[in-house]
Coordinates of C-alpha atoms in Angstrom, one line a residue:
Chain J
M103 CA -0.2 0.0 26.3
K104 CA -1.0 3.6 25.5
I105 CA -1.7 4.5 21.9
L106 CA -2.0 8.0 20.5
V107 CA -3.8 8.2 17.1
C108 CA -3.4 11.6 15.2
V109 CA -6.2 12.3 12.8
T110 CA -7.0 15.0 10.2
S111 CA -10.3 16.4 9.2
V112 CA -10.2 16.7 5.4
P113 CA -12.5 17.2 2.4
D114 CA -14.2 13.9 1.2
T115 CA -12.2 12.2 -1.5
T116 CA -15.0 13.0 -4.1
T117 CA -14.8 16.7 -3.4
K118 CA -14.3 19.0 -6.4
I119 CA -11.8 21.5 -5.0
A120 CA -12.4 25.2 -5.4
F121 CA -11.0 28.3 -3.7
T122 CA -12.4 31.7 -2.6
D123 CA -11.1 35.0 -1.4
N124 CA -8.9 35.6 -4.4
N125 CA -7.6 32.0 -4.3
T126 CA -6.4 32.2 -0.7
K127 CA -9.0 30.0 1.0
L128 CA -10.6 26.6 0.3
N129 CA -14.3 27.0 -0.6
K130 CA -15.9 24.9 2.1
A131 CA -19.4 25.4 0.8
G132 CA -21.0 22.0 0.2
V133 CA -17.8 20.2 1.2
T134 CA -18.2 17.1 3.5
F135 CA -15.3 16.7 5.9
I136 CA -14.2 13.2 6.8
T137 CA -11.4 11.6 8.9
G138 CA -8.3 11.3 6.7
P139 CA -8.7 7.9 5.0
Y140 CA -5.2 6.9 6.0
D141 CA -5.8 8.1 9.6
D142 CA -8.9 5.9 9.6
Y143 CA -6.7 2.9 9.0
A144 CA -4.4 3.9 11.9
L145 CA -7.5 4.3 14.2
A146 CA -9.0 1.0 13.1
R147 CA -5.7 -0.8 14.0
A148 CA -5.4 1.0 17.3
V149 CA -9.0 0.0 18.2
E150 CA -8.2 -3.7 17.2
L151 CA -5.1 -3.6 19.5
K152 CA -7.3 -2.1 22.3
E153 CA -9.8 -5.0 21.9
K154 CA -7.0 -7.6 21.9
T155 CA -4.7 -6.3 24.6
G156 CA -6.7 -3.7 26.5
A157 CA -4.6 -0.7 25.3
S158 CA -5.9 2.8 25.8
V159 CA -6.5 4.9 22.7
T160 CA -6.3 8.7 22.7
V161 CA -7.2 10.6 19.5
L162 CA -5.4 13.8 18.8
N163 CA -6.4 16.4 16.2
V164 CA -4.6 19.6 15.4
G165 CA -7.4 21.6 14.0
E166 CA -10.1 24.3 14.5
A167 CA -13.5 23.8 16.1
D168 CA -15.0 22.6 12.9
S169 CA -13.0 19.3 13.1
E170 CA -14.9 18.2 16.2
P171 CA -17.5 16.0 14.3
V172 CA -14.6 14.0 13.0
I173 CA -13.1 13.7 16.5
R174 CA -16.5 12.5 17.9
K175 CA -16.7 9.9 15.1
C176 CA -13.3 8.6 16.1
L177 CA -14.5 8.3 19.7
A178 CA -17.6 6.5 18.4
I179 CA -15.4 4.0 16.6
G180 CA -13.7 3.1 19.9
A181 CA -11.1 5.7 21.1
D182 CA -11.3 6.4 24.8
D183 CA -10.6 10.2 24.9
A184 CA -9.5 13.0 22.6
I185 CA -7.4 16.1 22.5
R186 CA -7.8 18.9 20.0
V187 CA -5.0 21.5 19.7
N188 CA -6.8 24.6 18.6
A189 CA -4.9 25.7 15.5
E190 CA -5.1 25.6 11.7
P191 CA -2.9 22.6 10.7
T192 CA -1.0 24.2 7.8
D193 CA 2.7 23.6 8.4
A194 CA 4.2 20.1 8.9
Y195 CA 6.8 21.3 11.4
F196 CA 4.2 23.3 13.4
V197 CA 1.7 20.3 13.5
A198 CA 4.5 17.9 14.5
E199 CA 5.5 20.3 17.3
Q200 CA 2.0 20.2 18.7
I201 CA 1.9 16.4 18.6
A202 CA 5.3 16.1 20.1
A203 CA 4.4 18.4 23.0
I204 CA 1.3 16.3 23.8
A205 CA 3.4 13.1 23.5
K206 CA 6.1 14.3 25.8
E207 CA 3.5 14.7 28.6
N208 CA 2.0 11.3 28.2
N209 CA 4.6 8.7 27.2
Y210 CA 2.7 6.7 24.5
D211 CA 4.0 3.3 23.4
L212 CA 2.7 3.9 19.9
I213 CA 2.0 7.1 18.0
L214 CA 0.0 6.2 14.9
M215 CA -1.3 8.4 12.1
G216 CA -2.0 8.1 8.4
R217 CA 0.9 8.0 5.9
E218 CA -0.2 11.5 4.8
S219 CA -3.1 13.9 5.0
I220 CA -5.1 14.0 1.8
D221 CA -5.2 17.8 1.7
Y222 CA -1.5 18.8 1.8
N223 CA -0.2 15.2 1.0
G224 CA 3.2 16.1 2.6
G225 CA 3.5 12.8 4.4
Q226 CA 6.1 14.3 6.7
V227 CA 4.5 14.8 10.1
H228 CA 5.2 11.3 11.5
G229 CA 8.9 11.6 10.6
I230 CA 9.3 15.1 12.2
V231 CA 7.5 13.9 15.4
G232 CA 9.8 10.9 15.5
E233 CA 12.8 13.2 15.2
M234 CA 11.5 15.6 17.8
L235 CA 10.9 12.8 20.3
G236 CA 14.1 10.9 19.4
L237 CA 12.0 7.8 18.3
P238 CA 12.2 5.7 15.2
S239 CA 9.5 6.5 12.6
I240 CA 8.3 4.1 9.8
S241 CA 5.9 4.8 6.9
P242 CA 3.9 3.6 5.1
V243 CA 3.0 0.7 7.4
M244 CA 0.8 -2.0 5.8
Q245 CA 0.9 -4.4 8.7
L246 CA 1.5 -4.0 12.5
D247 CA 1.7 -6.7 15.1
I248 CA 2.9 -6.2 18.7
D249 CA 4.9 -8.9 20.5
G250 CA 5.8 -7.8 24.0
D251 CA 7.8 -4.6 23.5
T252 CA 8.6 -5.3 19.9
A253 CA 6.6 -4.2 16.8
K254 CA 6.6 -6.4 13.7
I255 CA 5.9 -4.3 10.7
T256 CA 5.5 -4.6 7.0
R257 CA 6.3 -1.4 5.1
E258 CA 5.6 -0.7 1.4
I259 CA 8.7 0.2 -0.6
E260 CA 9.0 1.0 -4.3
G261 CA 7.8 -2.1 -6.2
G262 CA 7.3 -4.3 -3.1
K263 CA 7.4 -4.4 0.6
E264 CA 9.8 -5.1 3.5
Q265 CA 9.5 -6.7 6.9
L266 CA 10.8 -4.7 9.9
E267 CA 11.2 -5.1 13.6
A268 CA 11.7 -2.3 16.2
K269 CA 11.3 -1.8 19.9
L270 CA 8.5 0.4 21.2
P271 CA 7.9 3.3 21.5
L272 CA 7.5 4.1 17.8
V273 CA 5.9 6.6 15.5
L274 CA 4.1 5.1 12.5
G275 CA 2.5 6.4 9.3
C276 CA -0.2 3.9 8.3
Q277 CA -2.0 2.8 5.2
E278 CA -4.2 -0.1 3.9
P279 CA -4.4 -3.0 4.6
I280 CA -3.2 -2.5 8.2
A281 CA -6.9 -3.0 9.3
E282 CA -10.4 -2.7 7.9
W283 CA -12.1 0.7 8.4
K284 CA -14.5 0.6 11.3
I285 CA -18.0 2.0 11.1
P286 CA -19.4 3.4 14.4
N287 CA -22.4 1.5 15.9
M288 CA -25.3 3.1 17.7
R289 CA -23.8 2.3 21.2
G290 CA -20.5 3.8 20.1
I291 CA -22.2 7.0 18.9
M292 CA -24.2 7.3 22.2
T293 CA -21.1 6.8 24.4
A294 CA -19.0 9.1 22.2
R295 CA -21.1 12.1 23.4
T296 CA -19.8 11.8 26.9
K297 CA -16.2 10.8 26.3
P298 CA -13.7 13.5 27.3
L299 CA -12.6 15.9 24.6
K300 CA -9.9 18.3 25.8
V301 CA -9.1 21.5 23.9
V302 CA -5.7 23.0 24.3
E303 CA -4.0 26.0 22.8
P304 CA -1.0 25.5 20.5
A305 CA 2.6 25.5 21.9
G306 CA 5.9 26.4 20.3
T307 CA 6.9 28.6 17.4
D308 CA 5.6 30.4 14.4
K309 CA 4.8 28.4 11.2
L310 CA 7.9 27.9 9.0
T311 CA 5.8 27.9 5.8
T312 CA 2.6 29.8 4.9
V313 CA 0.5 29.5 1.8
A314 CA 0.4 32.7 -0.3
S315 CA -2.3 31.5 -2.7
Y316 CA -3.8 28.4 -4.3
E317 CA -4.4 27.5 -8.0
L318 CA -6.4 24.9 -9.9
P319 CA -4.6 22.9 -12.6
A320 CA -5.1 24.2 -16.2
P321 CA -7.8 22.1 -17.9
R322 CA -6.7 19.6 -20.5
G323 CA -7.4 20.3 -24.1
A324 CA -10.2 18.4 -25.9
V325 CA -9.7 14.7 -26.1
K326 CA -8.8 13.4 -29.5
M327 CA -10.8 10.2 -30.3
I328 CA -9.4 7.5 -32.4
P329 CA -11.7 4.9 -34.0
A330 CA -11.0 1.4 -32.6
D331 CA -10.4 0.0 -36.0
Q332 CA -7.6 2.5 -36.5
A333 CA -6.1 1.9 -33.0
E334 CA -2.6 1.7 -34.6
T335 CA -2.7 5.5 -35.4
L336 CA -2.5 6.2 -31.7
I337 CA 1.0 4.9 -31.6
Q338 CA 2.0 7.2 -34.5
L339 CA 0.3 10.2 -32.7
L340 CA 2.1 9.5 -29.5
R341 CA 5.4 9.5 -31.3
T342 CA 5.0 12.4 -33.8
E343 CA 2.4 14.7 -32.1
A344 CA 2.7 14.1 -28.4
K345 CA 6.3 13.0 -28.6
V346 CA 6.1 10.8 -25.5
I347 CA 7.4 7.5 -27.0
Chain Z
M188 CA 25.4 29.4 1.4
S189 CA 25.0 26.5 -1.0
V190 CA 22.5 24.0 -2.3
L191 CA 22.8 20.4 -1.3
I192 CA 21.2 17.6 -3.3
F193 CA 20.6 14.1 -2.0
A194 CA 21.2 11.9 -5.0
E195 CA 19.9 8.4 -4.7
V196 CA 21.6 5.4 -6.2
D197 CA 19.8 2.1 -6.9
E198 CA 22.0 -0.9 -7.4
G199 CA 25.0 1.5 -7.9
K200 CA 23.3 3.6 -10.5
L201 CA 22.2 7.2 -10.1
K202 CA 18.4 7.1 -10.2
K203 CA 16.6 9.1 -13.0
S204 CA 14.6 11.1 -10.4
S205 CA 17.9 12.0 -8.8
Q206 CA 19.3 13.3 -12.1
E207 CA 16.3 15.6 -12.1
A208 CA 17.0 16.6 -8.5
I209 CA 20.6 17.5 -9.2
F210 CA 19.7 19.5 -12.3
Y211 CA 16.9 21.3 -10.2
G212 CA 19.4 22.0 -7.4
A213 CA 21.9 23.4 -9.9
K214 CA 19.3 25.7 -11.2
V215 CA 18.4 26.9 -7.7
A216 CA 22.2 27.5 -7.1
E217 CA 22.3 29.6 -10.3
Q218 CA 19.3 31.6 -9.1
T219 CA 20.9 32.2 -5.7
G220 CA 24.5 32.8 -7.0
T221 CA 26.0 29.8 -5.2
T222 CA 27.1 26.2 -6.0
A223 CA 25.3 22.8 -5.9
T224 CA 26.9 19.9 -4.1
A225 CA 25.4 16.4 -4.4
I226 CA 25.7 13.9 -1.6
I227 CA 25.5 10.2 -2.5
V228 CA 25.2 7.6 0.3
G229 CA 26.1 3.9 -0.2
E230 CA 28.0 2.1 -2.9
A231 CA 28.5 3.6 -6.3
S232 CA 31.3 3.5 -8.9
D233 CA 33.7 6.4 -9.4
T234 CA 32.2 7.0 -12.9
E235 CA 28.7 7.0 -11.5
L236 CA 29.6 9.4 -8.7
A237 CA 31.4 11.8 -11.0
S238 CA 28.4 11.7 -13.4
A239 CA 26.5 13.9 -11.0
G240 CA 28.6 16.7 -12.5
R241 CA 26.9 16.1 -15.9
F242 CA 23.6 17.3 -14.4
G243 CA 25.2 20.4 -12.7
A244 CA 26.7 19.4 -9.4
T245 CA 30.1 21.1 -8.9
K246 CA 31.1 18.7 -6.1
V247 CA 30.1 15.3 -4.9
L248 CA 30.3 14.1 -1.3
H249 CA 30.3 10.3 -1.0
A250 CA 29.5 8.6 2.3
A251 CA 30.4 4.9 1.8
D252 CA 30.5 3.5 5.3
S253 CA 29.6 -0.2 5.1
K254 CA 26.9 0.4 7.7
L255 CA 25.2 2.6 5.1
A256 CA 25.2 0.0 2.3
E257 CA 21.5 -0.7 2.8
P258 CA 19.0 2.2 2.5
N259 CA 18.1 3.5 6.0
G260 CA 16.0 6.7 6.1
M261 CA 17.0 7.7 9.6
A262 CA 20.8 7.1 9.2
Y263 CA 20.8 8.7 5.7
A264 CA 19.0 11.8 7.1
S265 CA 21.7 12.1 9.8
V266 CA 24.4 11.9 7.1
V267 CA 22.7 14.5 4.9
A268 CA 22.2 16.8 7.9
A269 CA 25.9 16.6 8.8
A270 CA 26.8 17.4 5.1
A271 CA 24.4 20.3 5.2
Q272 CA 26.1 21.7 8.2
Q273 CA 29.6 21.2 6.8
E274 CA 28.7 22.8 3.5
G275 CA 26.6 25.6 5.1
A276 CA 23.7 24.5 2.9
N277 CA 20.6 26.6 3.1
V278 CA 18.6 24.7 0.4
I279 CA 18.4 20.9 0.4
V280 CA 16.8 19.2 -2.6
L281 CA 15.5 15.6 -2.8
A282 CA 13.5 13.7 -5.4
K283 CA 10.5 12.0 -3.8
S284 CA 10.9 8.2 -3.3
S285 CA 10.3 5.7 -0.5
L286 CA 13.8 6.4 0.9
A287 CA 13.7 10.2 0.4
D288 CA 10.2 10.4 2.0
A289 CA 11.7 8.7 5.1
M290 CA 14.6 11.2 5.1
T291 CA 12.9 14.5 4.3
A292 CA 10.9 14.7 7.6
R293 CA 13.8 13.6 9.8
L294 CA 15.9 16.2 8.1
A295 CA 13.3 18.9 8.6
G296 CA 13.1 17.9 12.3
K297 CA 16.9 18.0 12.8
L298 CA 17.5 21.4 11.0
K299 CA 14.2 23.1 11.9
A300 CA 13.7 23.6 8.2
A301 CA 10.8 25.0 6.2
L302 CA 9.7 22.0 4.1
A303 CA 7.8 21.9 0.9
A304 CA 6.8 18.4 -0.5
N305 CA 5.6 17.6 -4.0
V306 CA 7.3 20.7 -5.5
V307 CA 6.5 21.1 -9.2
E308 CA 8.5 24.2 -10.3
L309 CA 11.7 26.1 -9.6
P310 CA 11.3 28.6 -6.7
D311 CA 10.3 32.2 -7.3
L312 CA 12.8 34.3 -5.5
S313 CA 11.4 37.7 -6.5
N314 CA 9.8 38.2 -3.1
G315 CA 11.2 35.8 -0.4
F316 CA 11.4 32.1 -1.3
R317 CA 8.2 30.8 -2.9
V318 CA 7.6 27.3 -4.3
K319 CA 4.6 25.8 -6.1
S320 CA 3.6 22.4 -4.8
S321 CA 0.9 19.9 -5.7
I322 CA -1.9 19.5 -3.0
Y323 CA -5.3 17.8 -2.6
T324 CA -3.8 14.8 -4.3
G325 CA -3.1 16.6 -7.6
K326 CA -6.4 18.4 -7.7
A327 CA -4.8 21.8 -6.9
F328 CA -1.5 23.7 -6.3
A329 CA -0.3 25.9 -3.4
Y330 CA 2.3 28.7 -3.6
N331 CA 4.2 28.3 -0.3
D332 CA 6.4 30.9 1.3
L333 CA 9.3 29.2 3.0
K334 CA 10.4 31.2 6.0
A335 CA 13.2 29.3 7.9
D336 CA 16.9 29.7 7.3
V337 CA 17.1 26.2 5.9
K338 CA 14.7 25.1 3.2
I339 CA 14.0 21.6 2.1
L340 CA 12.4 20.9 -1.3
A341 CA 11.1 17.4 -2.1
I342 CA 10.4 17.5 -5.9
K343 CA 7.8 15.5 -7.8
K344 CA 8.8 13.5 -10.9
N345 CA 8.8 15.5 -14.1
T346 CA 9.3 18.8 -12.3
I347 CA 12.2 19.7 -14.6
T348 CA 13.8 18.1 -17.7
P349 CA 17.5 17.7 -17.0
E350 CA 20.0 18.7 -19.6
E351 CA 23.3 16.9 -19.6
S352 CA 26.8 18.4 -20.1
E353 CA 30.2 16.9 -20.4
A354 CA 31.2 18.1 -17.0
T355 CA 32.4 15.8 -14.2
A356 CA 32.4 16.7 -10.5
P357 CA 35.3 16.1 -8.1
V358 CA 34.4 13.5 -5.5
E359 CA 35.2 13.9 -1.8
A360 CA 34.8 11.1 0.8
F361 CA 32.4 12.1 3.5
T362 CA 32.7 10.2 6.8
P363 CA 30.4 11.6 9.5
A364 CA 30.1 9.9 12.9
L365 CA 27.2 7.5 12.8
N366 CA 24.7 7.2 15.7
D367 CA 23.5 3.8 16.9
K368 CA 20.0 5.2 17.5
D369 CA 19.6 5.5 13.7
F370 CA 19.9 1.7 13.3
A371 CA 17.1 0.9 15.7
I372 CA 14.9 -0.6 12.9
A373 CA 15.9 -4.1 11.9
V374 CA 15.1 -5.2 8.3
K375 CA 14.0 -8.8 8.5
G376 CA 13.2 -9.4 4.8
S377 CA 11.9 -7.9 1.7
E378 CA 10.0 -8.8 -1.5
K379 CA 10.7 -6.6 -4.5
A380 CA 9.8 -7.0 -8.1
S381 CA 13.2 -7.0 -9.9
G382 CA 14.1 -6.3 -13.4
D383 CA 10.9 -4.4 -14.1
V384 CA 10.6 -0.6 -14.5
L385 CA 9.9 0.9 -11.1
L386 CA 6.5 2.6 -11.2
P387 CA 7.3 5.9 -9.5
E388 CA 10.4 6.3 -11.8
A389 CA 8.7 5.2 -15.1
D390 CA 8.3 7.6 -18.0
V391 CA 5.5 5.5 -19.4
V392 CA 2.9 3.7 -17.4
V393 CA 0.3 1.2 -18.7
S394 CA -2.5 0.8 -16.2
A395 CA -5.5 -1.4 -16.1
G396 CA -8.8 -1.8 -14.2
R397 CA -11.7 -4.1 -13.7
G398 CA -12.3 -4.0 -17.4
L399 CA -9.6 -6.7 -17.7
K400 CA -12.1 -9.1 -16.0
G401 CA -9.5 -11.1 -14.1
P402 CA -5.8 -11.3 -13.1
E403 CA -5.2 -14.1 -15.7
N404 CA -5.8 -11.5 -18.4
W405 CA -2.9 -9.2 -17.5
G406 CA -0.6 -10.7 -20.2
I407 CA -1.9 -8.2 -22.7
V408 CA -1.2 -5.3 -20.3
E409 CA 2.3 -6.6 -19.6
D410 CA 3.0 -7.1 -23.3
L411 CA 2.2 -3.5 -24.1
A412 CA 4.2 -2.3 -21.1
N413 CA 7.2 -4.4 -22.1
A414 CA 7.1 -3.1 -25.7
L415 CA 7.0 0.5 -24.4
H416 CA 9.6 -0.1 -21.6
A417 CA 6.8 1.0 -19.3
A418 CA 5.8 0.1 -15.7
T419 CA 2.4 -1.5 -15.0
A420 CA -0.1 0.0 -12.6
C421 CA -3.7 -0.7 -11.6
S422 CA -6.9 0.9 -10.1
K423 CA -8.0 0.5 -6.5
P424 CA -10.6 -2.2 -7.1
V425 CA -8.0 -4.4 -8.8
S426 CA -5.6 -4.2 -5.9
D427 CA -8.5 -4.6 -3.4
L428 CA -9.4 -7.8 -5.2
D429 CA -5.8 -8.9 -5.0
W430 CA -5.6 -9.2 -8.8
R431 CA -2.4 -7.1 -8.6
P432 CA 0.0 -6.2 -5.7
H433 CA -0.8 -3.1 -3.7
A434 CA 2.4 -1.4 -4.8
E435 CA 0.8 -1.0 -8.3
H436 CA -2.3 0.8 -7.0
V437 CA -2.4 4.4 -8.3
G438 CA -5.0 6.9 -7.1
Q439 CA -6.1 8.9 -4.1
T440 CA -5.1 6.3 -1.6
G441 CA -2.4 4.7 -3.6
L442 CA 0.7 6.0 -5.4
K443 CA 0.5 9.4 -7.1
I444 CA 2.4 9.4 -10.3
S445 CA 3.4 11.9 -13.0
P446 CA 4.8 10.1 -16.0
N447 CA 5.1 11.5 -19.5
L448 CA 2.5 9.0 -20.7
Y449 CA -0.3 7.2 -18.8
I450 CA -2.3 4.6 -20.7
A451 CA -5.5 3.6 -18.8
C452 CA -7.1 0.4 -20.0
G453 CA -10.6 -0.6 -18.8
I454 CA -10.6 2.1 -16.1
S455 CA -13.7 4.2 -15.9
G456 CA -11.9 7.2 -14.2
A457 CA -13.5 7.8 -10.8
I458 CA -12.4 11.1 -9.3
Q459 CA -10.3 9.2 -6.7
H460 CA -8.4 7.5 -9.5
L461 CA -7.9 10.7 -11.5
A462 CA -6.4 12.3 -8.4
G463 CA -3.4 9.9 -8.5
V464 CA -2.6 10.3 -12.2
N465 CA -3.9 13.7 -13.5
S466 CA -0.4 15.2 -13.4
S467 CA 0.7 12.9 -16.1
K468 CA 1.8 14.8 -19.2
V469 CA -0.3 12.8 -21.7
I470 CA -3.2 10.6 -20.8
V471 CA -4.6 7.9 -23.1
V472 CA -7.9 6.2 -22.2
I473 CA -9.1 2.9 -23.7
N474 CA -12.6 1.8 -22.6
K475 CA -15.5 0.1 -24.3
D476 CA -18.0 2.4 -22.6
P477 CA -18.1 5.7 -24.5
E478 CA -19.7 7.3 -21.4
A479 CA -16.7 6.5 -19.2
P480 CA -15.9 9.8 -17.3
F481 CA -12.2 9.2 -17.9
F482 CA -12.5 10.3 -21.5
K483 CA -13.2 13.9 -20.3
S484 CA -9.7 14.0 -18.7
A485 CA -7.8 12.3 -21.5
D486 CA -5.7 13.6 -24.4
Y487 CA -6.4 10.6 -26.6
G488 CA -9.2 8.1 -26.4
I489 CA -10.3 4.9 -28.0
V490 CA -13.7 3.5 -27.5
G491 CA -13.1 -0.2 -27.9
D492 CA -12.5 -3.6 -26.4
V493 CA -9.2 -3.7 -24.5
F494 CA -8.8 -7.4 -25.5
D495 CA -8.8 -6.3 -29.2
V496 CA -7.1 -2.9 -28.9
L497 CA -4.1 -3.7 -26.6
P498 CA -2.6 -6.5 -28.7
R499 CA -2.9 -4.3 -31.8
L500 CA -1.1 -1.4 -30.0
T501 CA 1.6 -3.8 -28.9
K502 CA 2.1 -4.9 -32.4
A503 CA 2.2 -1.3 -33.7
V504 CA 4.9 -0.3 -31.0
K505 CA 7.0 -3.3 -32.0
A506 CA 6.8 -2.2 -35.7
L507 CA 8.2 1.3 -34.9

């Protein structure tokens, strides 16, 4: 079985977001970049399947050179090789086109990625890739088991979950608790240095969306504190002042 | 040229988020001097179908093939793509949901559309087609220029407040050819909380964290939620500990919500939790620790014991 895991390099979840250049660029100063938390779940499940069934795991990142530490970490966790498409990953259709182009050359049985990247949060790339390859796509996947050529999947839906079955190949957007995050060990880190990382240039068309500028949310006004022994007044305030109940 | 809105029905009723989507789509149609058509897939009564007109649709397409009775993102996307082609739609609007998320991407792939997710405002058409969307899990916004002929906008809850009129919309049956490939995923079973207010749709959310001390104490959270017709939610540690189901987890790696009112009980307010809820209109924080960081991001705060404060709030709501 051949598995492709698509990963993003994104600001750490504790990052205080700020912009520079007249609000047209993320201020990367002091920002730690990590593997997208959802992508990490996808990778962990892929490595588990590799350990169980002997699958091969290729990591794919659409990103610029500064995402290579994240790619190396994925190799240290257990991926066999990696491909980086050298482009800024800013438009879902564009990113999907890059993934689909790589997938067409290599016939993967499973294409896994996080349910969404935590920078743009679109959650669309897996579905577009599925459409481009003519394959079913499912997200967010909480559980994945492979039985021959069939995938048994639990997907989260509003207020619950559902159990699905589909034949491979498939494109899946993953989330917890599909697998436990894996931490690279020393041997993994050592071998990751020599695992192949191929860099290719982007294919296809221009981006269909571009970002003109960014903005931070307006700060909330000062908090109004209500003494605990007068808690009931909160309900009055929510009705008459905030008008939300 | 027209605007097409995918309007979602749940148990035969037009979802609230879809009423917003229709009203939003009608406003975009007004801006662009065209008309708004709603497409409804699956079973719905004639009254419910025509009610799309009350929110601004001038026509309703109804695809009622029995194969479409159960939600299916891939098949529904094909239906909406066929409707977009029939209507010559250049803007497609959907309200974010589990189903719509599954459709949006497939639609963008089919139509080579410029796609904006988590849209929070009407488009600015003064210079091209620009939309504001929420990014970095609610920590920032982006102004996106959409450059393809077809544009798809997935709008976030509370993007617009729909106004209702007395209008009804004529309903036309829509029967596109269905493709077997869209039915490749078999649904084997599902578990869904029924009767409760769905969290992503809820106007009021009562959420609780580790301060509740154990799952056996959730009664006081549910009582307040019931009194307010609210949905319940929880923090990540609570779902990790299996005190509450994962579908209730709000935050960076859980659901991102934007209700009118978010009441956080016994949640300290880590930056990852705030990311999932900070687009709520009004935030109330109840915590016994006056130093809890969440107070800095709240509109109203009570420093107190949730076991004392929550029952009193419930009583006060019931007395309204």
